Amino acid sequence: MKILIIDDSPLMRRILKDFLDEEGFEVYEAGTTQKANELSATLRPEIIIKDLFMPDSDIEDSIRHFIRDNHRVKIIICTTESSREYILKALRAGACDFILKPLDKTKVVKVISKVASL
């Protein structure tokens, strides 16, 4: 399964990539929304794990763009619990689920498994 991680934090991308590599997923990463758009268009990932707040894009617009570009993609938001209002906006825009920081490998894999079966 191809998973694209989108986060402006290299540390967060590394943590998620390490978790997912250990589980045998095919993992790609992008530090900007523009790079993510390019990768998504060519790779056609099944799942995108996206930081809720990217400095170069709007939450709802970027989610809608990924879904328009690839109708099969499932989007998981990665954020902190203090972002509850924005999590709801992301879910209304088409995200399937969310993962809370700090990241826990077991929870990350559980959410991916759940979303993959939708």
CSV table of N, CA, C and O in Angstrom, one decimal, residues 72-113:
chain,number,residue,atom,x,y,z
A,72,ARG,N,-9.9,7.7,-5.2
A,72,ARG,CA,-9.7,6.5,-4.3
A,72,ARG,C,-9.0,6.9,-3.0
A,72,ARG,O,-9.0,6.1,-2.1
A,73,VAL,N,-8.3,8.0,-3.0
A,73,VAL,CA,-7.4,8.3,-1.8
A,73,VAL,C,-8.2,8.5,-0.6
A,73,VAL,O,-9.3,9.1,-0.6
A,74,LYS,N,-7.6,8.0,0.5
A,74,LYS,CA,-8.2,8.3,1.8
A,74,LYS,C,-7.2,9.2,2.6
A,74,LYS,O,-6.0,8.9,2.6
A,75,ILE,N,-7.7,10.2,3.2
A,75,ILE,CA,-6.9,11.2,3.9
A,75,ILE,C,-7.1,11.1,5.4
A,75,ILE,O,-8.2,11.0,5.9
A,76,ILE,N,-5.9,11.0,6.1
A,76,ILE,CA,-5.8,11.0,7.5
A,76,ILE,C,-5.1,12.2,8.0
A,76,ILE,O,-4.0,12.5,7.5
A,77,ILE,N,-5.7,13.0,8.9
A,77,ILE,CA,-5.1,14.2,9.4
A,77,ILE,C,-4.3,13.9,10.6
A,77,ILE,O,-4.6,13.0,11.4
A,78,CYS,N,-3.2,14.6,10.7
A,78,CYS,CA,-2.3,14.4,11.9
A,78,CYS,C,-2.2,15.8,12.6
A,78,CYS,O,-1.8,16.8,12.0
A,79,THR,N,-2.5,15.8,13.8
A,79,THR,CA,-2.6,17.1,14.6
A,79,THR,C,-2.6,16.9,16.1
A,79,THR,O,-2.5,15.7,16.5
A,80,THR,N,-2.7,18.0,16.8
A,80,THR,CA,-2.8,17.9,18.3
A,80,THR,C,-4.3,18.0,18.7
A,80,THR,O,-5.1,18.5,17.9
A,81,GLU,N,-4.6,17.5,19.9
A,81,GLU,CA,-6.0,17.5,20.3
A,81,GLU,C,-6.6,19.0,20.4
A,81,GLU,O,-7.8,19.2,20.3
A,82,SER,N,-5.7,19.9,20.6
A,82,SER,CA,-6.2,21.3,20.8
A,82,SER,C,-6.8,21.9,19.5
A,82,SER,O,-7.4,22.9,19.5
A,83,SER,N,-6.7,21.1,18.4
A,83,SER,CA,-7.2,21.6,17.1
A,83,SER,C,-8.6,21.0,16.8
A,83,SER,O,-8.9,20.8,15.6
A,84,ARG,N,-9.3,20.7,17.8
A,84,ARG,CA,-10.6,20.0,17.6
A,84,ARG,C,-11.5,20.6,16.5
A,84,ARG,O,-12.1,20.0,15.7
A,85,GLU,N,-11.6,21.9,16.6
A,85,GLU,CA,-12.5,22.7,15.6
A,85,GLU,C,-12.0,22.5,14.2
A,85,GLU,O,-12.8,22.2,13.3
A,86,TYR,N,-10.7,22.5,14.0
A,86,TYR,CA,-10.1,22.3,12.7
A,86,TYR,C,-10.2,20.8,12.2
A,86,TYR,O,-10.3,20.6,11.0
A,87,ILE,N,-10.1,19.9,13.1
A,87,ILE,CA,-10.3,18.5,12.8
A,87,ILE,C,-11.7,18.3,12.2
A,87,ILE,O,-11.8,17.6,11.2
A,88,LEU,N,-12.7,18.9,12.8
A,88,LEU,CA,-14.1,18.8,12.3
A,88,LEU,C,-14.2,19.4,10.9
A,88,LEU,O,-14.8,18.8,10.0
A,89,LYS,N,-13.5,20.5,10.6
A,89,LYS,CA,-13.5,21.1,9.3
A,89,LYS,C,-12.9,20.1,8.3
A,89,LYS,O,-13.4,20.0,7.2
A,90,ALA,N,-11.8,19.5,8.7
A,90,ALA,CA,-11.1,18.6,7.8
A,90,ALA,C,-11.9,17.4,7.5
A,90,ALA,O,-12.0,16.9,6.3
A,91,LEU,N,-12.6,16.9,8.5
A,91,LEU,CA,-13.5,15.7,8.3
A,91,LEU,C,-14.7,16.1,7.4
A,91,LEU,O,-15.0,15.3,6.5
A,92,ARG,N,-15.2,17.3,7.5
A,92,ARG,CA,-16.3,17.7,6.6
A,92,ARG,C,-15.8,17.9,5.2
A,92,ARG,O,-16.6,17.7,4.3
A,93,ALA,N,-14.5,18.3,5.1
A,93,ALA,CA,-14.0,18.5,3.7
A,93,ALA,C,-13.6,17.1,3.0
A,93,ALA,O,-13.3,17.1,1.8
A,94,GLY,N,-13.6,16.0,3.8
A,94,GLY,CA,-13.4,14.7,3.1
A,94,GLY,C,-12.4,13.9,3.8
A,94,GLY,O,-12.2,12.7,3.3
A,95,ALA,N,-11.7,14.3,4.8
A,95,ALA,CA,-10.7,13.5,5.5
A,95,ALA,C,-11.5,12.3,6.2
A,95,ALA,O,-12.7,12.5,6.6
A,96,CYS,N,-10.9,11.2,6.2
A,96,CYS,CA,-11.5,10.0,6.8
A,96,CYS,C,-11.3,9.8,8.3
A,96,CYS,O,-12.2,9.2,8.9
A,97,ASP,N,-10.2,10.3,8.8
A,97,ASP,CA,-9.9,10.0,10.2
A,97,ASP,C,-8.8,11.0,10.6
A,97,ASP,O,-8.3,11.7,9.8
A,98,PHE,N,-8.3,10.9,11.9
A,98,PHE,CA,-7.2,11.7,12.3
A,98,PHE,C,-6.4,10.9,13.3
A,98,PHE,O,-6.8,9.9,13.9
A,99,ILE,N,-5.1,11.4,13.4
A,99,ILE,CA,-4.2,10.8,14.4
A,99,ILE,C,-3.7,12.0,15.2
A,99,ILE,O,-3.4,13.0,14.7
A,100,LEU,N,-3.6,11.8,16.5
A,100,LEU,CA,-3.2,12.8,17.4
A,100,LEU,C,-1.7,12.7,17.8
A,100,LEU,O,-1.2,11.6,17.9
A,101,LYS,N,-1.1,13.9,17.8
A,101,LYS,CA,0.3,14.0,18.3
A,101,LYS,C,0.3,14.1,19.8
A,101,LYS,O,-0.6,14.8,20.3
A,102,PRO,N,1.2,13.6,20.5
A,102,PRO,CA,2.4,12.9,20.1
A,102,PRO,C,2.0,11.5,19.5
A,102,PRO,O,1.0,10.9,19.9
A,103,LEU,N,2.7,11.1,18.5
A,103,LEU,CA,2.4,9.9,17.8
A,103,LEU,C,2.7,8.6,18.5
A,103,LEU,O,3.8,8.5,19.2
A,104,ASP,N,1.8,7.6,18.4
A,104,ASP,CA,2.0,6.3,19.0
A,104,ASP,C,1.9,5.3,17.9
A,104,ASP,O,0.8,5.3,17.2
A,105,LYS,N,2.9,4.5,17.7
A,105,LYS,CA,2.9,3.6,16.5
A,105,LYS,C,1.7,2.7,16.5
A,105,LYS,O,1.0,2.5,15.4
A,106,THR,N,1.3,2.1,17.6
A,106,THR,CA,0.1,1.2,17.6
A,106,THR,C,-1.2,2.0,17.1
A,106,THR,O,-1.9,1.4,16.3
A,107,LYS,N,-1.4,3.2,17.6
A,107,LYS,CA,-2.5,4.0,17.2
A,107,LYS,C,-2.5,4.3,15.7
A,107,LYS,O,-3.5,4.3,15.0
A,108,VAL,N,-1.3,4.7,15.2
A,108,VAL,CA,-1.1,5.1,13.8
A,108,VAL,C,-1.5,3.9,12.9
A,108,VAL,O,-2.3,4.0,12.0
A,109,VAL,N,-1.0,2.7,13.2
A,109,VAL,CA,-1.2,1.5,12.4
A,109,VAL,C,-2.7,1.2,12.5
A,109,VAL,O,-3.3,0.8,11.5
A,110,LYS,N,-3.3,1.3,13.7
A,110,LYS,CA,-4.7,1.0,13.8
A,110,LYS,C,-5.6,1.9,12.9
A,110,LYS,O,-6.5,1.4,12.3
A,111,VAL,N,-5.3,3.2,12.9
A,111,VAL,CA,-6.1,4.1,12.1
A,111,VAL,C,-5.9,3.8,10.6
A,111,VAL,O,-6.9,3.8,9.9
A,112,ILE,N,-4.7,3.6,10.2
A,112,ILE,CA,-4.4,3.2,8.8
A,112,ILE,C,-5.2,2.0,8.4
A,112,ILE,O,-5.8,1.9,7.4
A,113,SER,N,-5.2,1.0,9.2
A,113,SER,CA,-5.9,-0.3,8.9
A,113,SER,C,-7.4,0.0,8.8
A,113,SER,O,-8.0,-0.5,7.9
